[in-house]
Each structure stands twice: as C-alpha cells, then as structure tokens.
Coordinates of C-alpha atoms in Angstrom, one line a residue:
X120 CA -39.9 -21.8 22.5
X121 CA -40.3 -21.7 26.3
X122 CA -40.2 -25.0 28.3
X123 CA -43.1 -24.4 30.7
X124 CA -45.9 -26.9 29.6
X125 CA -43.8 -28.5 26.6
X126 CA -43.8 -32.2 26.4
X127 CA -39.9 -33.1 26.7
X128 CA -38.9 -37.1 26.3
X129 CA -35.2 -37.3 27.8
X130 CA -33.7 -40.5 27.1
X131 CA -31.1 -42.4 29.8
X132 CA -33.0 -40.1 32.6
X133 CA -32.3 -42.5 35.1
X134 CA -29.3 -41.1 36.2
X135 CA -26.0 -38.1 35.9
X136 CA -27.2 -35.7 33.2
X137 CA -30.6 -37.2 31.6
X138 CA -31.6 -36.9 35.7
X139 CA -30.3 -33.3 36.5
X140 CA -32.2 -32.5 32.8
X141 CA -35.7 -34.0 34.1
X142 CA -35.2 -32.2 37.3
X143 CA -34.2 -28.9 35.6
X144 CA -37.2 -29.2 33.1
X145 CA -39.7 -30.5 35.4
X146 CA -39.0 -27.7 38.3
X147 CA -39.4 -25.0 34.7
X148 CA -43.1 -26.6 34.5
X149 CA -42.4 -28.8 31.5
X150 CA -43.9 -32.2 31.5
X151 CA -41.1 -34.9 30.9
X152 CA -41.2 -38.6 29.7
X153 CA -37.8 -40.4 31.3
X154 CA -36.4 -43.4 29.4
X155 CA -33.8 -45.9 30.4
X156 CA -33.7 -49.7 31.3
X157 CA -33.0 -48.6 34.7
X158 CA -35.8 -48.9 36.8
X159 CA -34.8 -48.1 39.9
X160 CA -33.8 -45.1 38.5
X161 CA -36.3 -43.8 36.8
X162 CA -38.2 -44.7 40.2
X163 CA -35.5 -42.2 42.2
X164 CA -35.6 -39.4 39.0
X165 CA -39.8 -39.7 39.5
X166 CA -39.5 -39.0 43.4
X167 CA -37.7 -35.6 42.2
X168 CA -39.9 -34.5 39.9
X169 CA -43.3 -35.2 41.3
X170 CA -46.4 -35.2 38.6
X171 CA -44.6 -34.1 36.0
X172 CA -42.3 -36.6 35.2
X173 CA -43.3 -39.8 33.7
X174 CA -41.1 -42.7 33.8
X175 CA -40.5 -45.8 30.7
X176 CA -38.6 -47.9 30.7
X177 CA -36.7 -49.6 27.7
X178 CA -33.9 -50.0 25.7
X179 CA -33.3 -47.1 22.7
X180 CA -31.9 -49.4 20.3
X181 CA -35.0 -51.1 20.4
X182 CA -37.5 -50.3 18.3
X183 CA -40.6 -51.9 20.1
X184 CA -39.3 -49.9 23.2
X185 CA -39.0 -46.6 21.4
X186 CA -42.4 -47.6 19.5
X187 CA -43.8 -48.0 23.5
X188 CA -42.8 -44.8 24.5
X189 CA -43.7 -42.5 21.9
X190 CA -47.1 -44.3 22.0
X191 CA -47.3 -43.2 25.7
X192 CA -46.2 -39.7 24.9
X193 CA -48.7 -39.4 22.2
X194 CA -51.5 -41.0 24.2
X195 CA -50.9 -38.6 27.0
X196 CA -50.1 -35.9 26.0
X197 CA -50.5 -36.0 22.0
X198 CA -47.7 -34.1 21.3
X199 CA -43.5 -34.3 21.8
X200 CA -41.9 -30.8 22.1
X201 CA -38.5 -31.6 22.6
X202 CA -36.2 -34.6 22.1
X203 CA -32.8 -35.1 24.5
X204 CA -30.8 -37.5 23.1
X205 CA -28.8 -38.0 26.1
X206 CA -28.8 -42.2 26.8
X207 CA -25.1 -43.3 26.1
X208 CA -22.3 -45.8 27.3
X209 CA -19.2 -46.7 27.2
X210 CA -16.6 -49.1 26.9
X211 CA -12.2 -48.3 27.2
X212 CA -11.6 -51.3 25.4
X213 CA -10.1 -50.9 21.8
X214 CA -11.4 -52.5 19.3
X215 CA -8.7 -55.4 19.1
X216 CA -9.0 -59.5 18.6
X217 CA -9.3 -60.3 22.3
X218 CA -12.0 -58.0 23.0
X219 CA -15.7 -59.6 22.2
X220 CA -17.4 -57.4 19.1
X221 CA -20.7 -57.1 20.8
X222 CA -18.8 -55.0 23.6
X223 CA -18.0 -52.9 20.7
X224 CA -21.0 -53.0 19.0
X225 CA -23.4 -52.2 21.7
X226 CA -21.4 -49.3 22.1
X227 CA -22.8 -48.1 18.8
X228 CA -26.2 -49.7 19.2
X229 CA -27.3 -47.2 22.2
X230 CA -24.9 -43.8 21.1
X231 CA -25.9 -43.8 17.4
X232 CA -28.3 -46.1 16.2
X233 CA -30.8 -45.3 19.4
X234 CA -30.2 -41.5 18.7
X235 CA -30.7 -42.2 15.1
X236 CA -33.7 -44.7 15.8
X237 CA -35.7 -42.1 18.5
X238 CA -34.9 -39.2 16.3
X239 CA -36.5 -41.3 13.3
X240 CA -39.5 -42.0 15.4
X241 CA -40.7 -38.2 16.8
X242 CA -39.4 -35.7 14.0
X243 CA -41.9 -36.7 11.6
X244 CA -44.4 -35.7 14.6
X245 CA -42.5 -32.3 15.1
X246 CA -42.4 -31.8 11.1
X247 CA -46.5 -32.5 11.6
X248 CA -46.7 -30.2 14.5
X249 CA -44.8 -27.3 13.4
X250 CA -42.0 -27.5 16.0
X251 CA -39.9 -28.9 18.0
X252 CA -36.6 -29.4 19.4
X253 CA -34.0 -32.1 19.0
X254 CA -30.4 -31.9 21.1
X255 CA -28.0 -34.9 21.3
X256 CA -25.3 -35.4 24.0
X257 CA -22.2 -36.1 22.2
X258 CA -18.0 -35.2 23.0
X259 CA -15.1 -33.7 22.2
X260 CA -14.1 -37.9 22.1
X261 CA -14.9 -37.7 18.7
X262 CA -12.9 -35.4 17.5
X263 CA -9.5 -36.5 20.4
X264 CA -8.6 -39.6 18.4
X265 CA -7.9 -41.3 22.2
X266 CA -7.0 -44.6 21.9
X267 CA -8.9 -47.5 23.2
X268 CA -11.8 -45.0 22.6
X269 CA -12.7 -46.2 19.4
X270 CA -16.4 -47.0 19.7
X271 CA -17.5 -44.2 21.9
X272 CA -15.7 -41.9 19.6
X273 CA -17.3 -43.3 16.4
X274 CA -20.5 -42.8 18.0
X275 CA -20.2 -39.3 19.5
X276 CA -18.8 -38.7 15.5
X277 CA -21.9 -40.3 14.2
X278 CA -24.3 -38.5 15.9
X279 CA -22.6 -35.3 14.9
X280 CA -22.8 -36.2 11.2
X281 CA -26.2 -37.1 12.1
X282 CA -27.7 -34.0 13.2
X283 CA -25.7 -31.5 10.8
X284 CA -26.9 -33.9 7.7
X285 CA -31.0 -34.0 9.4
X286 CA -30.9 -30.3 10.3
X287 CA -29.8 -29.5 6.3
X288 CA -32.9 -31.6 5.4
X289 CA -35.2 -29.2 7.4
X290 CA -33.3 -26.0 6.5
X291 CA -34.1 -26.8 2.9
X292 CA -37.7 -28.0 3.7
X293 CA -37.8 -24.6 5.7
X294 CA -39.1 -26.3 8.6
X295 CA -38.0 -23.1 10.6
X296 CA -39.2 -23.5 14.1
X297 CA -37.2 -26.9 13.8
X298 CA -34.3 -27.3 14.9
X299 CA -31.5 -30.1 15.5
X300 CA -27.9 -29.5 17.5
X301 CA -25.9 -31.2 19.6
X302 CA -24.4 -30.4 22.6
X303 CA -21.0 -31.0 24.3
X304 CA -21.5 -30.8 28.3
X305 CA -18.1 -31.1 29.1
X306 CA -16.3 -34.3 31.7
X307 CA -19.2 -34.3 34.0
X308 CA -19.8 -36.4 37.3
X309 CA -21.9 -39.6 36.0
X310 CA -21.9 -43.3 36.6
X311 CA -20.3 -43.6 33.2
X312 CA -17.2 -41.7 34.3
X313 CA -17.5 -43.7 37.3
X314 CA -17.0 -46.6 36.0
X315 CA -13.7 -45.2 33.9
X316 CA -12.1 -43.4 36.2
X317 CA -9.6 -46.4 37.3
X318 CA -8.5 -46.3 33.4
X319 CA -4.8 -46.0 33.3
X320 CA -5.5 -44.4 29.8
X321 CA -7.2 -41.5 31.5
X322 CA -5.6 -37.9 31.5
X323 CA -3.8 -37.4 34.4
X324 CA -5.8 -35.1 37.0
X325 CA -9.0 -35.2 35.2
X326 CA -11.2 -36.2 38.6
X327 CA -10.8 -32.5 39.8
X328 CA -12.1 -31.0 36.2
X329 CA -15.7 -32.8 36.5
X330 CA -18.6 -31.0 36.6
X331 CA -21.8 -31.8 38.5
X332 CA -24.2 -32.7 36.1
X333 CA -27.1 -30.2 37.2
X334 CA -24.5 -28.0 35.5
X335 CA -25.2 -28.8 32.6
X336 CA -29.3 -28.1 32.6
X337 CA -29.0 -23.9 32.0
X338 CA -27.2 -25.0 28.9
X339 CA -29.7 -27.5 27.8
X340 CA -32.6 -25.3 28.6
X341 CA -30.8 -22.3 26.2
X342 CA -30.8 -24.4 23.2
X343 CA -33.8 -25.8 23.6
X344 CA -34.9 -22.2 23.6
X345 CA -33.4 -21.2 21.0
X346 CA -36.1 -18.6 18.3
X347 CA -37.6 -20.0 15.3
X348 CA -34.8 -19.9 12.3
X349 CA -31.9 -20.5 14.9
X350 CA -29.1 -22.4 15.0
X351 CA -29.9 -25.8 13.3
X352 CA -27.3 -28.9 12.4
X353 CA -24.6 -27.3 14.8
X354 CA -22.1 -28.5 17.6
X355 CA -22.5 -26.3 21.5
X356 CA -20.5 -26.9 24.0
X357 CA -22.7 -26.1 26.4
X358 CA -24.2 -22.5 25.7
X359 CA -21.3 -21.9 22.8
X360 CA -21.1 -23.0 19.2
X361 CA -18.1 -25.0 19.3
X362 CA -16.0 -25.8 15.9
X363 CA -15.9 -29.8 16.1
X364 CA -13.5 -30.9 14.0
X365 CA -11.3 -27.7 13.5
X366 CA -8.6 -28.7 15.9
X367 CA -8.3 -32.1 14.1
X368 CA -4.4 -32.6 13.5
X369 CA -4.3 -35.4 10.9

C-alpha cells in the first residue's frame, strides 16, 4: 500500500507527532482527516498542509465525536485507508488517595478506550473494503514499571494487548491486506513532554535524547506501507520490530 491518494484519519493532529504525521502524509499526496479538541491547532496543522488536510474537531473518547468524524470521512471521501492512533496524554501523578481518580481515569479514557473506540468504528469499513492500515502510538512506559506512571503505562500496555489480540482476529479471518501494529517513536519533542519535563521523577539528562517529532513520519509511513500478509499484531519501534515485554524483570 502506497500513501499517495489514501484517505488517512490521524487522531491528536493538532500538534508534536499527529502534526509532523499530517505534514509528512499530506506533502506524500495522501488526503488526511486531523482530529483533536484543539482548534487552534488543527487551524495551524491545516495552514501546513493546504487542500489536503481536513481538520475535526472532537474528543476520541467520545463516541458522538468519533461517530462525526468518520461520517465526514465517509461522506467525503467514502473510504478510510489508514488509521493513526496517535491522540494521548499524560499525567506523573500516581495513582494514590490524594490524587482525584478522574485525573487518572481520563488518562485511560483518551490512550485506550479512544484507540479502542476509533479502532471499533473504521475496521469494520477496512474489513468491508479489503484493506487498510491501523498503527497506534504507544511506549516503552509500558513495559518500564516507572513509578507515578501508572496510568499512562496501563494505557500504552492496553493498547499493545489491543492490537496483538485484533490483529489475531484478522490473521484468522485472513483479512491479509489488513493489518494492525503499533509503534514506539521513541522520547520525542511534544507538548506532552513539555509539560513533564520539570518532573523530578524524570531520568536525569533525558532533554538532550528527544527527538523532533517530524522524525518520526519515515517510520510511520514504512509501516503503513508495509505488503499485504505483513507484519500484523506487532510492537516497532520506529522502523524495527521491537520485543515489548522481553526485558520485563519481575
């Protein structure tokens, strides 16, 4: 699968990676649909990408938003290609008595249950079309036990359990041209770092190891590329299989 003229919906494309993605795919001649609550983001990602990028706004743990924009897609183009999974937050607080549980739990509500939700919404179009591509943005968080990490790390876990399990579904329904991975980018420059970076808990140095985040689009486009009966269910970071869970020291 090329990108040129696919129909690509990149979720939390207002900003850091889901931006450098729309850029990346848009400037490859694919046509994408940008979702985030941020507005004035999408508005900045749009001035990038000229006609081809389509911005919608919304919230993925909503259903009525997600509902919205694959409506739009649909109507527009009547068709979804490709799936990034890429919308995600963060919180360093633990999950401890003086800490409110909806910080917590909305934590989980956009990492898992909006990948889960947007996922549940457009494969059964790309199981009725023949194809498509699916990659989620997860970490090596959820695999580093780091404390005070404990809902980003269930989430980025989640999503990995997510994708292997769905991917085995389609293997077995030999839905071939298919396929669902995940990707690791790596500590990358994003607002969501950003807003970390003052953490004590941090590893020491870890500033001068980010990445710019239009690093990470040759990686995205190569699985997104990858041939009919490829990799399916499986962990990248970036352009590599990566073996999540086999450095895991109980």
């Amino acid at each position: 699968m090329t990108v040129d003229n696919k129909v690509i919906i990149i979720t939390g494309a207002a900003s850091g990676i889901g931006r450098a993605l729309a850029e990346g795919f848009c400037s490859d001649g694919a046509f994408v649909l940008g979702f985030d609550v941020n507005r004035e983001g999408l508005a900045l990602t749009a001035r990038e990408c000229d006609d081809q990028f389509v911005g919608v706004q919304g919230d993925v743990s909503s259903e009525k938003d997600v509902d919205r924009l694959v409506s739009i897609a649909m109507t527009r183009f009547d068709r979804i290609d490709i799936l990034f999974n890429n919308a995600g937050i963060n919180t360093q607080d633990p999950l401890r008595s003086d800490v409110p549980f909806q910080d917590w739990k909305h934590v989980i509500d956009i990492n898992l249950v909006g990948v889960a939700l947007c996922t549940h919404r457009i494969l059964p179009i790309m199981v009725k079309q023949g194809c498509g591509r699916i990659v989620s943005i997860i970490s090596q968080a959820a695999e580093a036990m780091e404390t005070g990490n404990t809902a980003y790390a269930a989430s980025k876990a989640g999503v990995a359990t997510l994708t292997r399990t769905l991917a085995q579904g389609l293997i077995q329904a030999c839905h071939k041209d298919i396929l669902i991975n995940s990707m690791i980018p790596g500590p990358t420059r994003t607002a969501m770092w950003g807003s970390t970076l003052t953490d004590n808990s941090l590893p020491e140095g870890l500033l001068k190891e980010l990445q710019d985040a239009d690093v990470v689009y040759p990686h995205a486009r190569f699985l997104v590329e990858l041939p009919p009966g490829g990799p399916n269910g499986r962990v990248f970071w970036n352009s590599r299989e990566y073996p999540l869970y086999q450095h895991f020291n109980e």
